[in-house]
PDB file of C-alpha atoms in Angstrom:
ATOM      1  CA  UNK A   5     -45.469  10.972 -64.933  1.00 57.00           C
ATOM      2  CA  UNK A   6     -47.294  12.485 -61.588  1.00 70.00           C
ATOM      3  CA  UNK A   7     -45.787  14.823 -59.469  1.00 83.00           C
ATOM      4  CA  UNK A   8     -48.075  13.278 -56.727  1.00 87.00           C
ATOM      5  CA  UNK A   9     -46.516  11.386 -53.981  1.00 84.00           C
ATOM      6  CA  UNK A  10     -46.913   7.996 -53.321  1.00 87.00           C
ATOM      7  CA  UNK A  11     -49.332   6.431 -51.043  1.00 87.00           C
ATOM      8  CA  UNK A  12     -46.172   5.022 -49.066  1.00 84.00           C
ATOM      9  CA  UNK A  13     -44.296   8.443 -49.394  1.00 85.00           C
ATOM     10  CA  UNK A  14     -47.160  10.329 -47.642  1.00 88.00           C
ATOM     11  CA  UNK A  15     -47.247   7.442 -45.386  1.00 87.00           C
ATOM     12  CA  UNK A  16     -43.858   8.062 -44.447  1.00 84.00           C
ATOM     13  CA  UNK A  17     -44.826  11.928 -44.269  1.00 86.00           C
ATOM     14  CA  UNK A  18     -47.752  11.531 -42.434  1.00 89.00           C
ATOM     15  CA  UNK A  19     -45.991   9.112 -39.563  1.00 87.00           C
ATOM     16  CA  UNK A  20     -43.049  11.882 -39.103  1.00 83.00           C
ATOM     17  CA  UNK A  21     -45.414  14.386 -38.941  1.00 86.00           C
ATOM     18  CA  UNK A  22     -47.070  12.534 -35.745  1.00 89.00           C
ATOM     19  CA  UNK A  23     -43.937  11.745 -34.346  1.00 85.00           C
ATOM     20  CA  UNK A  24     -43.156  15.678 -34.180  1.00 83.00           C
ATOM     21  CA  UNK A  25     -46.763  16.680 -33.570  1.00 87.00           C
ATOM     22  CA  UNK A  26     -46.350  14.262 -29.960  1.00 87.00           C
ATOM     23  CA  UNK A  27     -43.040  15.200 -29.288  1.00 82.00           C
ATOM     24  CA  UNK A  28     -43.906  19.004 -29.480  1.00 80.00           C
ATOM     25  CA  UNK A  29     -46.932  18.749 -27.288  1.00 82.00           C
ATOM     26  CA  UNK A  30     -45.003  16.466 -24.779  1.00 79.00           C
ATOM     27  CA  UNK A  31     -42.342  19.112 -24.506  1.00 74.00           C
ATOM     28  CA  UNK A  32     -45.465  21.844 -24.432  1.00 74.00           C
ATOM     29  CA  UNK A  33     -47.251  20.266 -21.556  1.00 74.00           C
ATOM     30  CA  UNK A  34     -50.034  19.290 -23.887  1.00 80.00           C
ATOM     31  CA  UNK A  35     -49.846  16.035 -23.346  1.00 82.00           C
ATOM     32  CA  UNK A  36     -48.599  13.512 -20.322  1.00 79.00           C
ATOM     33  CA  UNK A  37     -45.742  11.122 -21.256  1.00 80.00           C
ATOM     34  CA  UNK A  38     -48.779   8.157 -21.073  1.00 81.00           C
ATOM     35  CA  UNK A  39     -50.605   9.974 -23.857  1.00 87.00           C
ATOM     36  CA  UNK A  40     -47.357  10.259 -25.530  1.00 86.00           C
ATOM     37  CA  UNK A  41     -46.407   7.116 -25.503  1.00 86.00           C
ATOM     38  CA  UNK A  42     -50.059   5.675 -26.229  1.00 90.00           C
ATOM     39  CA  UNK A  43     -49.651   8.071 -29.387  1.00 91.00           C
ATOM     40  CA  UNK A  44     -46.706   5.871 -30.421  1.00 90.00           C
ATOM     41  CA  UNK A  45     -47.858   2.957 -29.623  1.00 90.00           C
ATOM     42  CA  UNK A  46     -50.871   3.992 -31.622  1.00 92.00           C
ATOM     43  CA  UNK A  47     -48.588   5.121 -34.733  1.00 91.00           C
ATOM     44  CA  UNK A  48     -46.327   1.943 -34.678  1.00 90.00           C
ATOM     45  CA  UNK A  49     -49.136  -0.921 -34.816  1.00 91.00           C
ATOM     46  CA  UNK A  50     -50.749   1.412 -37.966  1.00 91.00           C
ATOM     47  CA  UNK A  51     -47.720   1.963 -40.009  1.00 89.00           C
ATOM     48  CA  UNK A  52     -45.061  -0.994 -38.569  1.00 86.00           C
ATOM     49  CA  UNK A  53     -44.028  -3.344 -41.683  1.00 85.00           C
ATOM     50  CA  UNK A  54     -46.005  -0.562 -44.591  1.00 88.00           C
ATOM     51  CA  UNK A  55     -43.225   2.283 -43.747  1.00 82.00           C
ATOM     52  CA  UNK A  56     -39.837   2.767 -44.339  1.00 76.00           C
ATOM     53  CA  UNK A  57     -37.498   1.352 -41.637  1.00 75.00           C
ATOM     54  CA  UNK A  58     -36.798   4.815 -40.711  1.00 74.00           C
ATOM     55  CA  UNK A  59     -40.250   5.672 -39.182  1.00 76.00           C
ATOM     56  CA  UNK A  60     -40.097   2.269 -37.357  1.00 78.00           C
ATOM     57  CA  UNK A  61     -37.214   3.463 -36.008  1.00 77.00           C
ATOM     58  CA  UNK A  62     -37.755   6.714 -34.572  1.00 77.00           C
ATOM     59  CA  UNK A  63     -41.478   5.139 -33.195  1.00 81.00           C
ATOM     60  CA  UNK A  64     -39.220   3.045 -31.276  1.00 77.00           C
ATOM     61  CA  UNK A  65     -36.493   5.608 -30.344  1.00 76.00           C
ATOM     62  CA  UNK A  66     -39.111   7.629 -28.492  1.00 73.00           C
ATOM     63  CA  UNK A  67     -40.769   4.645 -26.876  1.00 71.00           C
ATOM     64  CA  UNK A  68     -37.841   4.800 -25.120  1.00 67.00           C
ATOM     65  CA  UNK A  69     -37.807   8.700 -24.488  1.00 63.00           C
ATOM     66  CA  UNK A  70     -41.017   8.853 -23.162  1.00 62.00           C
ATOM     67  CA  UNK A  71     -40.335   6.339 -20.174  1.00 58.00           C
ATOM     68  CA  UNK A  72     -37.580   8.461 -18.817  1.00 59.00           C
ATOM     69  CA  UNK A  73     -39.708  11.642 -18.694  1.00 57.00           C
ATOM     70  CA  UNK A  74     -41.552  12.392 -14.833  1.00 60.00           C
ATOM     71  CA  UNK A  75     -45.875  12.704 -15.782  1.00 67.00           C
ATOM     72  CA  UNK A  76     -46.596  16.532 -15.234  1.00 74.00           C
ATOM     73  CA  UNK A  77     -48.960  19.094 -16.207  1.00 79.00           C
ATOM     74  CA  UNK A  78     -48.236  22.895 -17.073  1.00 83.00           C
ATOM     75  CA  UNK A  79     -50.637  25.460 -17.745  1.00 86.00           C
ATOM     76  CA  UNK A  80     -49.091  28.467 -18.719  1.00 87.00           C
ATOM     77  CA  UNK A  81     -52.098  31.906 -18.837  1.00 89.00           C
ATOM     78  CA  UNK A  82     -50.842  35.407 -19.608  1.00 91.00           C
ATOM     79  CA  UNK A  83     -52.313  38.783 -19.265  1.00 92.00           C
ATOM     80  CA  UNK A  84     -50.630  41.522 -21.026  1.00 90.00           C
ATOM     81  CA  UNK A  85     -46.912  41.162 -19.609  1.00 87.00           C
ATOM     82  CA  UNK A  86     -47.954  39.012 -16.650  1.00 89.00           C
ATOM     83  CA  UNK A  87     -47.248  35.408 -16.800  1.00 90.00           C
ATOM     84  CA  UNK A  88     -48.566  32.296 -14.660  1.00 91.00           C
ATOM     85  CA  UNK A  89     -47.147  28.908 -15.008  1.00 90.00           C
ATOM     86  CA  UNK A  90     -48.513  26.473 -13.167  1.00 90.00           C
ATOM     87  CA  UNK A  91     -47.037  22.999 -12.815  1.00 89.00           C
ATOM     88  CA  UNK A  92     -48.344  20.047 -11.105  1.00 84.00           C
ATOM     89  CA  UNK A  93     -46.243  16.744 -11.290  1.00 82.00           C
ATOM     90  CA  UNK A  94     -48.392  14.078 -11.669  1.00 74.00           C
ATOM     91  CA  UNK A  95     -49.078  11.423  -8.535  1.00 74.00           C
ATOM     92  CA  UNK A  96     -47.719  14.471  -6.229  1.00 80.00           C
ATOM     93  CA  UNK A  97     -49.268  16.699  -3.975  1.00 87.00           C
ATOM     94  CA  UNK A  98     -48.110  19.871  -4.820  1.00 90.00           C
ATOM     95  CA  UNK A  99     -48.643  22.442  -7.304  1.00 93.00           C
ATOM     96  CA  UNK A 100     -46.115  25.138  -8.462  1.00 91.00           C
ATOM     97  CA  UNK A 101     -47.686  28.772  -8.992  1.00 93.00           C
ATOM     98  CA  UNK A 102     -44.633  30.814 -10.560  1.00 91.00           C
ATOM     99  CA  UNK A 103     -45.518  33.847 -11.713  1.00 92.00           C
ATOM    100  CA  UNK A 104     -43.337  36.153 -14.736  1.00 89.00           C
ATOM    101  CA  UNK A 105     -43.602  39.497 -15.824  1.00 85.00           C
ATOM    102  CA  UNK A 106     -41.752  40.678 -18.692  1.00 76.00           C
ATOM    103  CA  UNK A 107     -40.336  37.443 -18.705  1.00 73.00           C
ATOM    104  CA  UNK A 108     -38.420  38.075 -15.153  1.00 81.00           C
ATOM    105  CA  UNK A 109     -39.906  35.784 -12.258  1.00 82.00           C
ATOM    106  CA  UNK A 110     -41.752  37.907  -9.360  1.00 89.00           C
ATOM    107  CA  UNK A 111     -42.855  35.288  -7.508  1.00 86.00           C
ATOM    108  CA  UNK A 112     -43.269  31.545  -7.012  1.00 90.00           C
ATOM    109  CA  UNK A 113     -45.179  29.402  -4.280  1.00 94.00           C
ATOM    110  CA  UNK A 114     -45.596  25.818  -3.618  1.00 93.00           C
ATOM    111  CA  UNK A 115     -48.967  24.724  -2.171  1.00 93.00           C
ATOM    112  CA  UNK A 116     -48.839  21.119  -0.597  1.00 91.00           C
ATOM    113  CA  UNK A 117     -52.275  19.420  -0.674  1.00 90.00           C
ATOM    114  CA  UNK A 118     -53.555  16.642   0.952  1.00 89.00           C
ATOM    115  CA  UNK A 119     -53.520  13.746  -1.844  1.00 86.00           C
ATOM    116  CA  UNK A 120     -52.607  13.714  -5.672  1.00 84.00           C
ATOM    117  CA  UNK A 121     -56.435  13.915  -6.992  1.00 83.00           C
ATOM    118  CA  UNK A 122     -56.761  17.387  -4.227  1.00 88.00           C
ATOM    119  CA  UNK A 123     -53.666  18.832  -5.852  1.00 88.00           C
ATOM    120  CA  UNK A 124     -55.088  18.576  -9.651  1.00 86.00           C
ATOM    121  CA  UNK A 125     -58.420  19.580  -8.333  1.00 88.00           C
ATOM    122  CA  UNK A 126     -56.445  23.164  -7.085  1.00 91.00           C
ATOM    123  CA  UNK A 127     -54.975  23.558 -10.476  1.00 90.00           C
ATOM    124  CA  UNK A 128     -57.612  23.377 -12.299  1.00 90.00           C
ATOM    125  CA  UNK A 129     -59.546  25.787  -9.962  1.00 93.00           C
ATOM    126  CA  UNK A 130     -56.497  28.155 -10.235  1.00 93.00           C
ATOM    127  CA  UNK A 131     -56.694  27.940 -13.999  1.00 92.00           C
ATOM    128  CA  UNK A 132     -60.402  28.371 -14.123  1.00 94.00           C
ATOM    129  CA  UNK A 133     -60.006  31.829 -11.548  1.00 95.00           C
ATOM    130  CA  UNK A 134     -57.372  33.145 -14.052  1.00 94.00           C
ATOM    131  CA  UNK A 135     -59.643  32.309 -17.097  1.00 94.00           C
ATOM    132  CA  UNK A 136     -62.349  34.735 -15.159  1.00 96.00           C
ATOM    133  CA  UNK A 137     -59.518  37.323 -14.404  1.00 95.00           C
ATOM    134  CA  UNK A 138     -59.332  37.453 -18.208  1.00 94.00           C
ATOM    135  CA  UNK A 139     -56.243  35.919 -18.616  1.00 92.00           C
ATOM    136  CA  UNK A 140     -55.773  33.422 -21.979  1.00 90.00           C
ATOM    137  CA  UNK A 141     -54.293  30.309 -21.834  1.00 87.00           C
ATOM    138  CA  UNK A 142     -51.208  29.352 -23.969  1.00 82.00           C
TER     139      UNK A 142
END
């Protein structure tokens, strides 16, 4: 007898894996709560009625989960013991700038832009300054 899983067990395997793979980059910033859901929309039309009921189920549980959450981006860039985090909410126009050191917040601005689309623009030319200060993004 093979020690080898089945093709449904890594299935199964493979599906939670996802699930926790978009859950952790939703919580990270990494992805927007569309992506995340289009991820498990995605998931559930592949594996729905070839998985245990189990998978089905928590596809479905954080359907749910992902249309409470507000659409925002973080980018987080540190330089030795400094910290920026910069959050923009999608569909607003304002970015957040906070800024950490040693884990202890120094500072923190809001700068209100004219529309949504001149707000993202700002963060990603604040991102793309710190990248030429030499900081790394997280």
């Amino acid at each position: 007898m093979s020690n080898l899983p089945t093709l449904k067990e890594e299935l199964d395997r493979k599906s939670f894996a996802t699930v926790e793979w978009l859950y952790s980059s939703l919580e990270r910033g990494r992805i927007t709560p569309a992506q995340f859901s289009t991820g498990l929309d995605a998931l559930f039309m592949a594996v729905s009625g070839i998985t245990d009921d189990g998978v089905v189920d928590l596809i479905t549980a954080g359907s749910g989960a992902a249309a409470k959450e507000v659409a925002r981006v973080r980018r987080i860039l540190v330089k030795g013991a400094l910290t920026v985090l910069i959050d923009w909410k999608v569909a607003d126009e304002s970015v957040t700038v906070a800024k950490y050191s040693a884990g202890a917040q120094i500072g923190s601005e809001v700068k209100t832009l004219a529309t949504p689309a001149a707000a993202r623009e700002a963060m990603n030319a604040m991102v793309q300054k710190l990248l030429a200060m030499k900081f790394e993004e997280l």
